[in-house]
């Protein structure tokens, strides 16, 4: 089990907890490593604990009635899943899928009764939950707005910029991009060819290199056409 400074480096709220509460959190948390792509939660699952992401990322997604996937959000290091937190406190089944993203994920799992106890008496834990809630509600509203208003090319540009590493490389296949956007591979392939023709990106198997970040950002930020 990691020591207190190590936990505080990833989870800022832990550093602000009262000493006894912090000790309780450390004693109850259990480390888990999830393989890439492995599902952690599925619709209808009971949620009996809190998952704190220490490294990697968890992808939370849905599957529509036609079998098409769409990404709701990613849970980054230092964060937790607000849908799981809601299920825990409301005692309702989990409403989506949650899986390790493209690399393995290390999480700290805290039993539900322990986290409820800490929430009831520690202001740092309370602040953490409300920060997660407010931030995620904003991102979900933005996702809904994008899905309703933005052309697919703009949504793809936003996704590429968000998933690019420091060298401007996106290590995702066209099939994975399609799943994130809730569309089909053929649509993504056509959109990528358009961006290649504009010399904004270069394509390779499971590798997209952003050649002109400023111009791609302009595509992402451009106002939608009036209706």
Coordinates of N, CA and C in Angstrom, one line a residue:
X1 N 0.9 -1.2 0.0 CA 0.0 0.0 0.0 C 0.9 1.2 0.0
X2 N 0.7 2.2 -0.9 CA 1.5 3.4 -0.9 C 1.4 4.2 0.4
X3 N 2.5 4.9 0.7 CA 2.4 5.7 1.9 C 1.7 7.0 1.7
X4 N 1.5 7.8 2.8 CA 0.7 9.0 2.8 C 1.2 10.0 1.8
X5 N 2.5 10.4 1.7 CA 2.9 11.4 0.7 C 2.6 10.9 -0.7
X6 N 2.7 9.6 -1.0 CA 2.5 9.1 -2.3 C 1.0 9.3 -2.7
X7 N 0.1 9.0 -1.8 CA -1.3 9.2 -2.1 C -1.6 10.7 -2.3
X8 N -1.0 11.5 -1.4 CA -1.3 13.0 -1.5 C -0.8 13.6 -2.8
X9 N 0.3 13.0 -3.4 CA 0.8 13.5 -4.7 C -0.3 13.3 -5.8
X10 N -1.0 12.2 -5.8 CA -2.0 11.9 -6.9 C -3.4 12.5 -6.5
X11 N -3.7 12.4 -5.2 CA -5.1 12.8 -4.8 C -4.9 14.0 -3.8
X12 N -5.1 15.2 -4.4 CA -4.8 16.4 -3.6 C -5.7 16.5 -2.4
X13 N -6.9 15.9 -2.5 CA -7.8 16.0 -1.3 C -7.3 15.3 -0.1
X14 N -6.5 14.2 -0.4 CA -6.0 13.4 0.7 C -5.0 14.2 1.6
X15 N -4.3 15.1 0.9 CA -3.4 15.9 1.7 C -4.1 16.9 2.6
X16 N -5.3 17.2 2.3 CA -6.1 18.2 3.1 C -7.0 17.5 4.2
X17 N -7.0 16.2 4.2 CA -7.8 15.5 5.2 C -7.2 15.6 6.6
X18 N -8.1 15.5 7.6 CA -7.7 15.4 8.9 C -6.8 14.1 9.1
X19 N -5.8 14.2 10.0 CA -4.9 13.0 10.1 C -5.6 11.7 10.4
X20 N -6.5 11.7 11.2 CA -7.2 10.4 11.5 C -8.0 9.9 10.3
X21 N -8.7 10.8 9.6 CA -9.4 10.4 8.4 C -8.5 10.0 7.3
X22 N -7.4 10.6 7.2 CA -6.4 10.2 6.2 C -5.8 8.8 6.5
X23 N -5.6 8.6 7.8 CA -5.1 7.2 8.1 C -6.2 6.2 7.8
X24 N -7.4 6.5 8.0 CA -8.5 5.6 7.7 C -8.6 5.3 6.2
X25 N -8.4 6.3 5.4 CA -8.5 6.2 4.0 C -7.3 5.3 3.5
X26 N -6.1 5.5 4.0 CA -4.9 4.7 3.6 C -5.1 3.3 4.0
X27 N -5.6 3.0 5.2 CA -5.8 1.7 5.7 C -6.8 0.9 4.9
X28 N -7.8 1.6 4.4 CA -8.9 0.9 3.7 C -8.7 0.7 2.2
X29 N -7.9 1.6 1.6 CA -7.7 1.5 0.2 C -7.0 0.3 -0.3
X30 N -7.4 -0.3 -1.4 CA -6.7 -1.4 -1.9 C -6.3 -1.1 -3.4
X31 N -5.1 -1.5 -3.7 CA -4.5 -1.2 -5.1 C -5.0 -2.3 -6.0
X32 N -5.5 -1.9 -7.2 CA -5.8 -2.8 -8.3 C -5.2 -2.3 -9.6
X33 N -4.8 -3.3 -10.4 CA -4.3 -2.9 -11.7 C -5.2 -3.6 -12.8
X34 N -5.8 -2.8 -13.7 CA -6.7 -3.2 -14.7 C -6.1 -3.2 -16.0
X35 N -6.2 -4.4 -16.7 CA -5.5 -4.5 -18.1 C -6.2 -3.6 -19.1
X36 N -5.5 -3.2 -20.1 CA -6.1 -2.3 -21.2 C -7.3 -2.9 -21.8
X37 N -8.4 -2.0 -21.9 CA -9.6 -2.5 -22.5 C -10.5 -3.3 -21.6
X38 N -10.1 -3.7 -20.4 CA -11.0 -4.5 -19.6 C -12.0 -3.7 -18.9
X39 N -13.3 -4.2 -19.0 CA -14.4 -3.5 -18.3 C -14.3 -3.6 -16.8
X40 N -14.6 -2.5 -16.1 CA -14.6 -2.5 -14.7 C -16.0 -2.5 -14.1
X41 N -16.9 -1.8 -14.8 CA -18.3 -1.7 -14.4 C -19.1 -1.8 -15.7
X42 N -20.3 -2.4 -15.6 CA -21.3 -2.5 -16.7 C -22.6 -2.0 -16.2
X43 N -23.5 -1.7 -17.1 CA -24.9 -1.3 -16.7 C -25.6 -2.3 -15.9
X44 N -26.1 -1.8 -14.8 CA -26.8 -2.7 -13.8 C -26.0 -3.2 -12.7
X45 N -24.7 -3.0 -12.8 CA -23.8 -3.5 -11.7 C -24.1 -2.7 -10.4
X46 N -24.1 -3.3 -9.3 CA -24.1 -2.6 -8.0 C -22.7 -2.0 -7.8
X47 N -22.7 -0.8 -7.2 CA -21.4 -0.1 -6.9 C -21.2 -0.2 -5.4
X48 N -20.2 -0.9 -5.0 CA -19.9 -1.1 -3.5 C -18.7 -0.4 -3.0
X49 N -18.1 0.5 -3.9 CA -16.9 1.2 -3.4 C -16.7 2.4 -4.3
X50 N -15.5 3.1 -4.0 CA -15.1 4.2 -4.8 C -13.8 3.9 -5.5
X51 N -13.7 4.2 -6.8 CA -12.5 4.0 -7.5 C -11.7 5.3 -7.7
X52 N -10.5 5.3 -7.2 CA -9.7 6.5 -7.4 C -8.6 6.1 -8.3
X53 N -8.5 6.9 -9.5 CA -7.5 6.5 -10.5 C -6.1 7.1 -10.1
X54 N -5.2 6.2 -10.0 CA -3.8 6.6 -9.7 C -2.9 6.8 -10.9
X55 N -3.1 5.9 -11.9 CA -2.4 6.1 -13.2 C -3.2 5.5 -14.3
X56 N -2.9 5.9 -15.6 CA -3.7 5.5 -16.7 C -5.0 6.3 -16.7
X57 N -6.0 5.8 -17.5 CA -7.3 6.5 -17.6 C -8.4 5.4 -17.8
X58 N -9.5 5.7 -17.2 CA -10.7 4.9 -17.4 C -11.7 5.6 -18.4
X59 N -12.1 4.9 -19.3 CA -13.1 5.4 -20.3 C -14.5 5.0 -19.9
X60 N -15.4 5.9 -19.7 CA -16.8 5.7 -19.4 C -17.6 5.9 -20.7
X61 N -18.3 4.9 -21.1 CA -19.0 4.9 -22.4 C -20.4 4.3 -22.4
X62 N -21.1 4.5 -23.5 CA -22.4 4.0 -23.6 C -22.5 3.1 -24.9
X63 N -23.5 2.3 -25.0 CA -23.8 1.6 -26.2 C -25.2 1.8 -26.6
X64 N -25.5 2.4 -27.8 CA -26.8 2.7 -28.2 C -27.6 1.4 -28.7
X65 N -28.9 1.5 -28.9 CA -29.6 0.3 -29.3 C -29.1 -0.4 -30.6
X66 N -28.4 0.3 -31.4 CA -27.8 -0.3 -32.6 C -26.5 -1.0 -32.4
X67 N -26.0 -0.9 -31.1 CA -24.7 -1.5 -30.8 C -23.5 -0.5 -31.0
X68 N -23.8 0.7 -31.3 CA -22.7 1.7 -31.5 C -22.3 2.3 -30.2
X69 N -21.0 2.4 -30.0 CA -20.4 3.0 -28.8 C -20.2 4.5 -28.9
X70 N -20.2 5.2 -27.7 CA -19.8 6.6 -27.7 C -19.2 6.9 -26.3
X71 N -18.1 7.6 -26.3 CA -17.5 8.0 -25.1 C -18.2 9.1 -24.3
X72 N -18.5 8.9 -23.0 CA -19.0 10.0 -22.2 C -17.9 10.9 -21.6
X73 N -16.9 10.2 -21.1 CA -15.8 11.0 -20.5 C -14.6 10.0 -20.1
X74 N -13.5 10.6 -19.9 CA -12.3 9.8 -19.4 C -12.1 10.2 -17.9
X75 N -11.7 9.3 -17.1 CA -11.3 9.6 -15.7 C -9.8 9.5 -15.6
X76 N -9.2 10.7 -15.3 CA -7.7 10.8 -15.3 C -7.2 10.6 -13.9
X77 N -5.8 10.4 -13.8 CA -5.2 10.3 -12.5 C -5.7 11.4 -11.5
X78 N -6.0 11.1 -10.3 CA -6.4 12.0 -9.3 C -7.9 12.2 -9.3
X79 N -8.6 11.6 -10.2 CA -10.1 11.7 -10.3 C -10.8 10.4 -9.9
X80 N -12.1 10.5 -9.8 CA -13.0 9.3 -9.6 C -14.2 9.4 -10.6
X81 N -14.9 8.3 -10.6 CA -16.1 8.3 -11.5 C -17.3 8.8 -10.8
X82 N -17.9 9.9 -11.3 CA -19.0 10.6 -10.7 C -20.2 9.7 -10.8
X83 N -20.4 8.9 -11.9 CA -21.5 8.0 -12.0 C -21.5 6.9 -10.9
X84 N -20.2 6.4 -10.7 CA -20.1 5.4 -9.6 C -20.4 6.0 -8.2
X85 N -19.9 7.2 -8.0 CA -20.1 7.9 -6.8 C -21.6 8.1 -6.6
X86 N -22.3 8.5 -7.6 CA -23.8 8.7 -7.5 C -24.5 7.4 -7.2
X87 N -24.0 6.3 -7.9 CA -24.6 5.0 -7.7 C -24.4 4.5 -6.2
X88 N -23.2 4.8 -5.7 CA -22.9 4.4 -4.3 C -23.8 5.1 -3.3
X89 N -23.9 6.4 -3.5 CA -24.7 7.2 -2.5 C -26.2 7.1 -2.7
X90 N -26.6 6.8 -3.9 CA -28.0 6.7 -4.2 C -28.5 5.2 -4.1
X91 N -27.6 4.3 -4.1 CA -27.9 2.9 -4.1 C -28.7 2.5 -5.3
X92 N -28.2 3.0 -6.5 CA -28.8 2.6 -7.7 C -27.8 1.9 -8.6
X93 N -28.2 1.0 -9.5 CA -27.2 0.3 -10.4 C -26.4 1.3 -11.2
X94 N -25.2 0.9 -11.6 CA -24.4 1.7 -12.5 C -25.0 1.8 -13.9
X95 N -25.1 3.0 -14.5 CA -25.8 3.2 -15.7 C -25.0 3.1 -17.0
X96 N -23.7 2.8 -17.0 CA -22.9 2.9 -18.2 C -21.9 1.8 -18.2
X97 N -20.9 1.8 -19.1 CA -19.8 1.0 -19.0 C -18.6 1.8 -18.6
X98 N -17.7 1.2 -17.9 CA -16.4 1.8 -17.5 C -15.3 0.8 -17.7
X99 N -14.3 1.2 -18.5 CA -13.2 0.2 -18.8 C -11.9 1.0 -18.8
X100 N -10.8 0.2 -18.6 CA -9.4 0.7 -18.8 C -9.3 1.2 -20.2
X101 N -8.6 2.3 -20.4 CA -8.5 2.8 -21.8 C -7.4 2.1 -22.5
X102 N -6.5 2.8 -23.2 CA -5.6 2.1 -24.1 C -4.4 1.5 -23.4
X103 N -4.2 1.9 -22.1 CA -3.1 1.3 -21.3 C -3.7 0.9 -20.0
X104 N -2.9 0.1 -19.2 CA -3.4 -0.4 -18.0 C -3.6 0.7 -17.0
X105 N -4.6 0.5 -16.1 CA -5.0 1.5 -15.1 C -4.7 1.0 -13.7
X106 N -4.1 1.8 -12.9 CA -3.9 1.5 -11.5 C -4.9 2.4 -10.7
X107 N -5.7 1.7 -9.9 CA -6.7 2.4 -9.1 C -6.6 2.0 -7.6
X108 N -7.1 2.9 -6.8 CA -7.2 2.6 -5.4 C -8.7 2.4 -5.1
X109 N -9.1 1.3 -4.6 CA -10.5 1.0 -4.4 C -10.8 1.1 -2.9
X110 N -11.7 2.0 -2.6 CA -12.1 2.3 -1.2 C -13.5 1.7 -0.9
X111 N -13.7 0.8 0.0 CA -15.0 0.3 0.3 C -16.1 1.4 0.5
X112 N -17.3 1.1 0.0 CA -18.3 2.1 0.2 C -18.6 2.6 1.6
X113 N -18.8 1.7 2.5 CA -19.0 2.1 3.9 C -17.9 3.1 4.5
X114 N -16.7 2.8 4.1 CA -15.6 3.6 4.6 C -15.7 5.0 4.0
X115 N -15.9 5.0 2.6 CA -16.0 6.3 2.0 C -17.2 7.2 2.5
X116 N -18.3 6.5 2.7 CA -19.5 7.2 3.3 C -19.1 7.8 4.6
X117 N -18.5 7.0 5.4 CA -18.1 7.5 6.8 C -17.2 8.7 6.7
X118 N -16.2 8.6 5.8 CA -15.2 9.7 5.6 C -15.9 11.0 5.1
X119 N -16.9 10.8 4.2 CA -17.6 11.9 3.6 C -18.5 12.6 4.7
X120 N -19.0 11.8 5.6 CA -19.9 12.4 6.6 C -19.1 13.3 7.6
X121 N -17.8 13.1 7.7 CA -17.1 13.8 8.8 C -15.8 14.6 8.3
X122 N -15.5 14.5 7.1 CA -14.2 15.2 6.6 C -14.6 16.2 5.5
X123 N -14.3 17.4 5.7 CA -14.6 18.4 4.7 C -13.8 18.3 3.4
X124 N -12.6 17.7 3.5 CA -11.8 17.6 2.3 C -12.4 16.5 1.4
X125 N -13.0 15.5 1.9 CA -13.6 14.4 1.1 C -14.9 15.0 0.5
X126 N -15.6 15.8 1.3 CA -16.9 16.4 0.8 C -16.5 17.4 -0.4
X127 N -15.5 18.1 -0.3 CA -15.1 19.0 -1.3 C -14.7 18.3 -2.6
X128 N -14.0 17.1 -2.4 CA -13.5 16.3 -3.5 C -14.8 15.8 -4.3
X129 N -15.8 15.3 -3.6 CA -16.9 14.8 -4.3 C -17.6 15.9 -5.1
X130 N -17.8 17.1 -4.5 CA -18.5 18.2 -5.2 C -17.7 18.7 -6.3
X131 N -16.3 18.7 -6.2 CA -15.5 19.1 -7.3 C -15.6 18.1 -8.5
X132 N -15.7 16.8 -8.2 CA -15.9 15.8 -9.2 C -17.2 16.0 -9.9
X133 N -18.2 16.3 -9.1 CA -19.6 16.4 -9.6 C -19.7 17.6 -10.5
X134 N -19.2 18.8 -10.1 CA -19.4 20.0 -10.9 C -18.5 20.0 -12.1
X135 N -17.3 19.4 -12.1 CA -16.5 19.3 -13.3 C -17.1 18.4 -14.3
X136 N -17.6 17.2 -13.8 CA -18.1 16.3 -14.8 C -19.4 16.7 -15.4
X137 N -20.3 17.4 -14.6 CA -21.6 17.9 -15.2 C -21.2 18.9 -16.3
X138 N -20.2 19.7 -16.1 CA -19.9 20.7 -17.1 C -19.4 19.9 -18.4
X139 N -18.5 18.9 -18.2 CA -18.0 18.2 -19.4 C -19.1 17.4 -20.1
X140 N -20.1 16.9 -19.4 CA -21.2 16.2 -20.0 C -22.1 17.1 -20.8
X141 N -22.3 18.3 -20.2 CA -23.1 19.3 -20.9 C -22.4 19.7 -22.2
X142 N -21.1 19.9 -22.1 CA -20.3 20.3 -23.3 C -20.4 19.2 -24.4
X143 N -20.3 17.9 -23.9 CA -20.4 16.8 -24.9 C -21.7 16.8 -25.5
X144 N -22.8 17.0 -24.8 CA -24.1 17.0 -25.4 C -24.3 18.2 -26.4
X145 N -23.7 19.3 -26.0 CA -23.8 20.5 -27.0 C -23.0 20.1 -28.2
X146 N -21.8 19.5 -28.1 CA -21.1 19.2 -29.3 C -21.8 18.2 -30.2
X147 N -22.4 17.2 -29.5 CA -23.1 16.2 -30.3 C -24.3 16.8 -31.1
X148 N -25.0 17.8 -30.5 CA -26.1 18.4 -31.1 C -25.8 19.5 -32.1
X149 N -24.7 20.2 -31.9 CA -24.4 21.4 -32.7 C -23.3 21.3 -33.6
X150 N -22.2 20.5 -33.3 CA -21.0 20.6 -34.0 C -21.0 19.6 -35.2
X151 N -20.5 20.0 -36.3 CA -20.3 19.0 -37.4 C -19.3 18.0 -37.0
X152 N -19.3 16.8 -37.6 CA -18.5 15.7 -37.2 C -17.0 16.0 -37.3
X153 N -16.6 16.8 -38.3 CA -15.2 17.2 -38.5 C -14.7 18.0 -37.3
X154 N -15.5 18.9 -36.8 CA -15.1 19.7 -35.6 C -15.0 18.8 -34.4
X155 N -15.9 17.8 -34.2 CA -15.9 16.9 -33.1 C -14.6 16.1 -33.2
X156 N -14.3 15.6 -34.4 CA -13.0 14.8 -34.5 C -11.8 15.7 -34.2
X157 N -11.8 16.9 -34.7 CA -10.6 17.8 -34.4 C -10.5 18.0 -32.9
X158 N -11.6 18.2 -32.2 CA -11.6 18.4 -30.7 C -11.0 17.1 -30.1
X159 N -11.4 15.9 -30.5 CA -10.9 14.7 -29.9 C -9.5 14.5 -30.2
X160 N -9.0 14.7 -31.4 CA -7.6 14.6 -31.8 C -6.7 15.5 -30.9
X161 N -7.1 16.7 -30.7 CA -6.3 17.6 -29.9 C -6.3 17.2 -28.4
X162 N -7.4 16.6 -28.0 CA -7.5 16.2 -26.6 C -6.7 15.0 -26.3
X163 N -6.5 14.1 -27.3 CA -5.8 12.8 -27.1 C -4.4 12.8 -27.6
X164 N -3.9 13.9 -28.2 CA -2.6 14.0 -28.6 C -1.6 14.1 -27.5
X165 N -0.4 13.4 -27.7 CA 0.6 13.5 -26.6 C 1.5 14.8 -26.9
X166 N 2.6 15.0 -26.2 CA 3.3 16.2 -26.3 C 4.0 16.4 -27.6
X167 N 4.1 15.3 -28.4 CA 4.7 15.3 -29.7 C 3.6 15.5 -30.8
X168 N 2.4 15.6 -30.4 CA 1.3 15.8 -31.3 C 0.8 14.4 -32.0
X169 N 1.1 13.3 -31.3 CA 0.8 12.0 -31.8 C -0.5 11.5 -31.1
X170 N -1.4 11.0 -31.8 CA -2.6 10.3 -31.3 C -2.5 8.8 -31.6
X171 N -2.4 8.0 -30.6 CA -2.2 6.6 -30.8 C -3.5 5.8 -30.7
X172 N -4.4 6.1 -31.6 CA -5.7 5.5 -31.6 C -6.0 5.0 -33.1
X173 N -6.7 3.9 -33.2 CA -7.1 3.4 -34.5 C -8.3 4.2 -34.9
X174 N -8.7 4.0 -36.2 CA -9.9 4.7 -36.7 C -11.1 4.1 -36.1
X175 N -11.1 2.8 -35.8 CA -12.2 2.1 -35.1 C -12.4 2.7 -33.7
X176 N -11.3 2.9 -33.0 CA -11.4 3.5 -31.7 C -11.9 4.9 -31.7
X177 N -11.5 5.7 -32.7 CA -12.0 7.1 -32.8 C -13.5 7.1 -33.1
X178 N -13.9 6.1 -33.9 CA -15.3 6.0 -34.2 C -16.1 5.7 -33.0
X179 N -15.6 4.8 -32.1 CA -16.3 4.4 -30.9 C -16.4 5.6 -30.0
X180 N -15.3 6.4 -29.9 CA -15.4 7.6 -29.0 C -16.4 8.6 -29.5
X181 N -16.5 8.7 -30.8 CA -17.4 9.7 -31.3 C -18.9 9.2 -31.5
X182 N -19.1 7.9 -31.3 CA -20.4 7.4 -31.5 C -20.8 7.3 -33.0
X183 N -19.9 7.0 -33.9 CA -20.2 6.9 -35.3 C -19.5 5.7 -35.8
X184 N -19.4 5.5 -37.1 CA -18.8 4.3 -37.8 C -17.5 4.6 -38.4
X185 N -16.7 3.6 -38.6 CA -15.3 3.8 -39.0 C -15.2 4.4 -40.4
X186 N -16.2 4.1 -41.3 CA -16.2 4.7 -42.6 C -16.3 6.3 -42.6
X187 N -17.1 6.7 -41.6 CA -17.2 8.2 -41.5 C -15.9 8.8 -41.0
X188 N -15.3 8.2 -40.0 CA -14.0 8.7 -39.5 C -13.0 8.6 -40.5
X189 N -12.9 7.6 -41.3 CA -11.9 7.5 -42.4 C -12.1 8.6 -43.4
X190 N -13.3 9.0 -43.7 CA -13.5 10.1 -44.7 C -13.1 11.4 -44.1
X191 N -13.4 11.6 -42.8 CA -13.1 12.8 -42.1 C -11.5 13.0 -42.0
X192 N -10.9 11.9 -41.7 CA -9.4 11.9 -41.6 C -8.8 12.2 -42.9
X193 N -9.3 11.6 -44.0 CA -8.8 11.9 -45.4 C -8.9 13.4 -45.7
X194 N -10.0 14.0 -45.3 CA -10.2 15.5 -45.5 C -9.1 16.3 -44.7
X195 N -8.8 15.9 -43.5 CA -7.8 16.6 -42.7 C -6.4 16.4 -43.3
X196 N -6.2 15.2 -43.9 CA -4.9 14.9 -44.5 C -4.7 15.8 -45.8
X197 N -5.8 15.9 -46.5 CA -5.8 16.8 -47.7 C -5.5 18.2 -47.4
X198 N -5.9 18.6 -46.2 CA -5.6 20.0 -45.8 C -4.2 20.2 -45.1
X199 N -3.5 19.0 -45.1 CA -2.1 19.0 -44.5 C -2.2 19.4 -43.0
X200 N -3.3 18.9 -42.4 CA -3.4 19.2 -40.9 C -2.8 18.0 -40.1
X201 N -2.9 16.8 -40.7 CA -2.5 15.6 -40.0 C -1.8 14.6 -41.0
X202 N -1.1 13.7 -40.5 CA -0.5 12.6 -41.2 C -1.0 11.3 -40.6
X203 N -1.2 10.3 -41.5 CA -1.8 9.0 -41.0 C -0.8 7.9 -41.1
X204 N -0.8 7.0 -40.1 CA -0.1 5.7 -40.1 C -1.0 4.7 -39.3
X205 N -0.7 3.4 -39.4 CA -1.5 2.5 -38.6 C -1.5 2.8 -37.1
X206 N -2.6 3.0 -36.5 CA -2.8 3.3 -35.1 C -2.0 4.5 -34.7
X207 N -1.8 5.4 -35.6 CA -1.0 6.6 -35.3 C -1.4 7.8 -36.2
X208 N -1.8 8.9 -35.6 CA -2.1 10.1 -36.3 C -1.3 11.2 -35.7
X209 N -0.5 11.9 -36.6 CA 0.4 12.9 -36.2 C -0.2 14.3 -36.6
X210 N -0.4 15.1 -35.7 CA -0.9 16.5 -35.9 C 0.2 17.3 -36.5
X211 N 0.1 17.8 -37.7 CA 1.1 18.5 -38.4 C 1.0 20.0 -38.1
X212 N -0.2 20.5 -38.0 CA -0.4 21.9 -37.8 C -1.4 22.2 -36.7
X213 N -1.0 22.1 -35.4 CA -1.9 22.2 -34.3 C -2.7 23.5 -34.3
X214 N -2.1 24.6 -34.7 CA -2.9 25.9 -34.7 C -4.0 25.9 -35.7
X215 N -3.8 25.3 -36.9 CA -4.9 25.3 -37.9 C -5.9 24.2 -37.5
X216 N -5.5 23.1 -36.8 CA -6.5 22.1 -36.4 C -7.3 22.7 -35.3
X217 N -6.7 23.5 -34.4 CA -7.4 24.2 -33.3 C -8.5 25.1 -33.9
X218 N -8.1 25.8 -35.0 CA -9.0 26.7 -35.7 C -10.2 25.9 -36.2
X219 N -10.0 24.7 -36.7 CA -11.1 23.9 -37.2 C -12.0 23.5 -36.0
X220 N -11.4 23.2 -34.8 CA -12.2 22.8 -33.7 C -12.9 23.9 -33.1
X221 N -12.4 25.1 -33.2 CA -13.0 26.3 -32.5 C -13.9 27.1 -33.4
X222 N -14.0 26.7 -34.7 CA -14.8 27.5 -35.7 C -16.3 27.4 -35.3
X223 N -16.9 28.5 -35.4 CA -18.4 28.5 -35.0 C -19.1 27.7 -36.0
X224 N -20.2 27.0 -35.5 CA -21.0 26.1 -36.4 C -21.7 27.0 -37.4
X225 N -22.0 26.4 -38.5 CA -22.8 27.1 -39.5 C -24.2 27.4 -39.0
X226 N -24.8 28.6 -39.3 CA -26.1 28.9 -38.9 C -27.1 27.9 -39.5
X227 N -28.2 27.7 -38.7 CA -29.2 26.8 -39.1 C -30.4 27.6 -39.7

